[in-house]
Amino acid sequence: MKSFTVAAAATALFASAVHGAVDPIVIKGSKFFYKTNGTQFFMKGVAYQQGVSTNTSQTETLDFIDPLADTTTCKRDIPFLQKLQTNTIRVYALDPTANHDDCMNALADAGIYVVADLSQPGESINRDDAQWTTALLKRYTSVIDVMAKYDNTLGFFAGNEVSNAPNNTGASAFVKAAVRDSKAYIKSKNYRAIGVGYATNDDADIRENLADYFNCGDAADAIDFWGYNIYSWCGESSFTKSGYDVRTKEFENYNVPVFFAEYGCNTPRPRLFTDVGALYGSQMTPTWSGGIVYMYFEEENEFGLVTVSGNSVKPNADYTNLSKQLAKATASGVKMADYNPTNTAAAKCPATGTDWEAVATPLPPAANAQLCSCMVDSLSCIVSSKIDEKDYGDLFGTVCGFADGKYCVGINKNMTVGGYGAYGMCNSTEQLGFALNAYASANPNGGCDFSGSATSKQAVKTASSSCTSLMKQAGNEGTGTVTASPVANTGAATGSSSPGAASGLTVPGFNIGLLSVGVYVVGAALSGAAMILL
């Protein structure tokens, strides 16, 4: 990601004055509506971004083209989107340092709204090493900050297909924490109400548990809408053969809007899009709010509606077929004033077991950079600046292997029993410092050494009142409940609830080279000895 420039800062300063004239979309019950005229809103959408995997657990950082910052391409493509009656596009990765005014205003003039994913490749919640951290919060809130000013920003996705099998459903706890903190951030900044949701895959083993988990419990923690990536209607299928009838039945009492966040099976090809008539027909519109076709650009996966060569756009047969089907689609909705939702109850939280790992409560603690900074100020022993981060795994393995992990309970994460240390959302240097300091405090005679890997420092003698309050809530061992949630792009905090109890030790899973710290900890625990001499 590029550094924040003076030009970008100036853009942010005057952002509130720049927006296209478009009626914002609001949520009432399980439906979307135009705010001013009260007409029900059904998405006729297209996924719109080149070269970015839709899997937000992608760990490699890669360069990408922000489609909302490329004004020439954006304005080139809008007429093609309009011919498809497009009123929504989905984008998967944005550059928050770029200027999006020209494209967003042009889209607004065309009556097109945007659903934006908050992550980017390399900065997302990884299903195999799930964490919700202050760094990820900063990424998410930076996108919120640049997009909230536009009236045609419809909503945000806090994750896409992060959990895709029973053995990684624990990662959903961290995505739900991201939903909670993103919603709290929007509220704290006094932005207009913009929904935060999740886009799920269509996995038969976990789809119902996923939908229930993200919807259950406190509404402040739950998704505002549910996006469904579904590719079960292929060729000349039907409402029943495709399973659309079963999915519709499953969501008929869901209390937030549901829509297809991706759809359009491409076997066989060209795609016929005969599911369009069903999606916008009387059997589905009482439950579903339309959908987003995957995808605009033709790439190696052969889902493209158009083929782009240079600045030339050639509609494919898929484009023509979709256009014909959409022309016949006439969704019938209700007026907002006449709509009194009866499906107001949240879903029942799924029980943990062989096919579901994440407990409903507590969620991982709020990503709070101020708390992490206060904690570091209080330490007398920290990791040496000479140590490369790739070597942290050995240090974590050593200190967390002592005394059944007692020095690492404050950075613990255990999705299955809900054991979270208050500092589990801090960065790896801060977390390691906490663990080293805990060991050194218990072993004052040479405890802060680790063969030169740790170093002593002077703890701040007089902490600020806010630090004193936060640290008291966290407790000496970091096992307390910190009642704070993020309110600024730095991750500062204000009052709200966020559990941080730590029990049932599972060490933090930082990716160190090709191995995670868990491997080192297991080795240390089995050997009963330190891997680095004290």
mmCIF file with all atom_site columns, C-alpha atoms in Angstrom, residues 371 374 463-475 481-484:
data_model
loop_
_atom_site.group_PDB
_atom_site.id
_atom_site.type_symbol
_atom_site.label_atom_id
_atom_site.label_alt_id
_atom_site.label_comp_id
_atom_site.label_asym_id
_atom_site.label_entity_id
_atom_site.label_seq_id
_atom_site.pdbx_PDB_ins_code
_atom_site.Cartn_x
_atom_site.Cartn_y
_atom_site.Cartn_z
_atom_site.occupancy
_atom_site.B_iso_or_equiv
_atom_site.pdbx_formal_charge
_atom_site.auth_seq_id
_atom_site.auth_comp_id
_atom_site.auth_asym_id
_atom_site.auth_atom_id
_atom_site.pdbx_PDB_model_num
ATOM 1  C CA . LEU A 1 371 ? -4.413  -0.173 24.863 1.00 0.00 ? 371 LEU A CA 1
ATOM 2  C CA . CYS A 1 374 ? -0.290  1.810  27.059 1.00 0.00 ? 374 CYS A CA 1
ATOM 3  C CA . ALA A 1 463 ? 0.510   6.740  33.044 1.00 0.00 ? 463 ALA A CA 1
ATOM 4  C CA . SER A 1 464 ? -2.259  8.903  31.614 1.00 0.00 ? 464 SER A CA 1
ATOM 5  C CA . SER A 1 465 ? -5.695  8.538  33.136 1.00 0.00 ? 465 SER A CA 1
ATOM 6  C CA . SER A 1 466 ? -6.961  6.740  30.023 1.00 0.00 ? 466 SER A CA 1
ATOM 7  C CA . CYS A 1 467 ? -4.036  4.302  30.147 1.00 0.00 ? 467 CYS A CA 1
ATOM 8  C CA . THR A 1 468 ? -4.592  3.697  33.840 1.00 0.00 ? 468 THR A CA 1
ATOM 9  C CA . SER A 1 469 ? -8.248  2.848  33.196 1.00 0.00 ? 469 SER A CA 1
ATOM 10 C CA . LEU A 1 470 ? -7.526  0.567  30.236 1.00 0.00 ? 470 LEU A CA 1
ATOM 11 C CA . MET A 1 471 ? -4.686  -1.272 31.960 1.00 0.00 ? 471 MET A CA 1
ATOM 12 C CA . LYS A 1 472 ? -6.770  -1.783 35.097 1.00 0.00 ? 472 LYS A CA 1
ATOM 13 C CA . GLN A 1 473 ? -9.510  -3.382 33.014 1.00 0.00 ? 473 GLN A CA 1
ATOM 14 C CA . ALA A 1 474 ? -7.004  -5.620 31.230 1.00 0.00 ? 474 ALA A CA 1
ATOM 15 C CA . GLY A 1 475 ? -5.486  -6.743 34.529 1.00 0.00 ? 475 GLY A CA 1
ATOM 16 C CA . THR A 1 481 ? -12.425 -7.524 30.026 1.00 0.00 ? 481 THR A CA 1
ATOM 17 C CA . VAL A 1 482 ? -11.606 -4.205 28.385 1.00 0.00 ? 482 VAL A CA 1
ATOM 18 C CA . THR A 1 483 ? -14.724 -2.125 27.799 1.00 0.00 ? 483 THR A CA 1
ATOM 19 C CA . ALA A 1 484 ? -13.483 -0.205 24.801 1.00 0.00 ? 484 ALA A CA 1
#
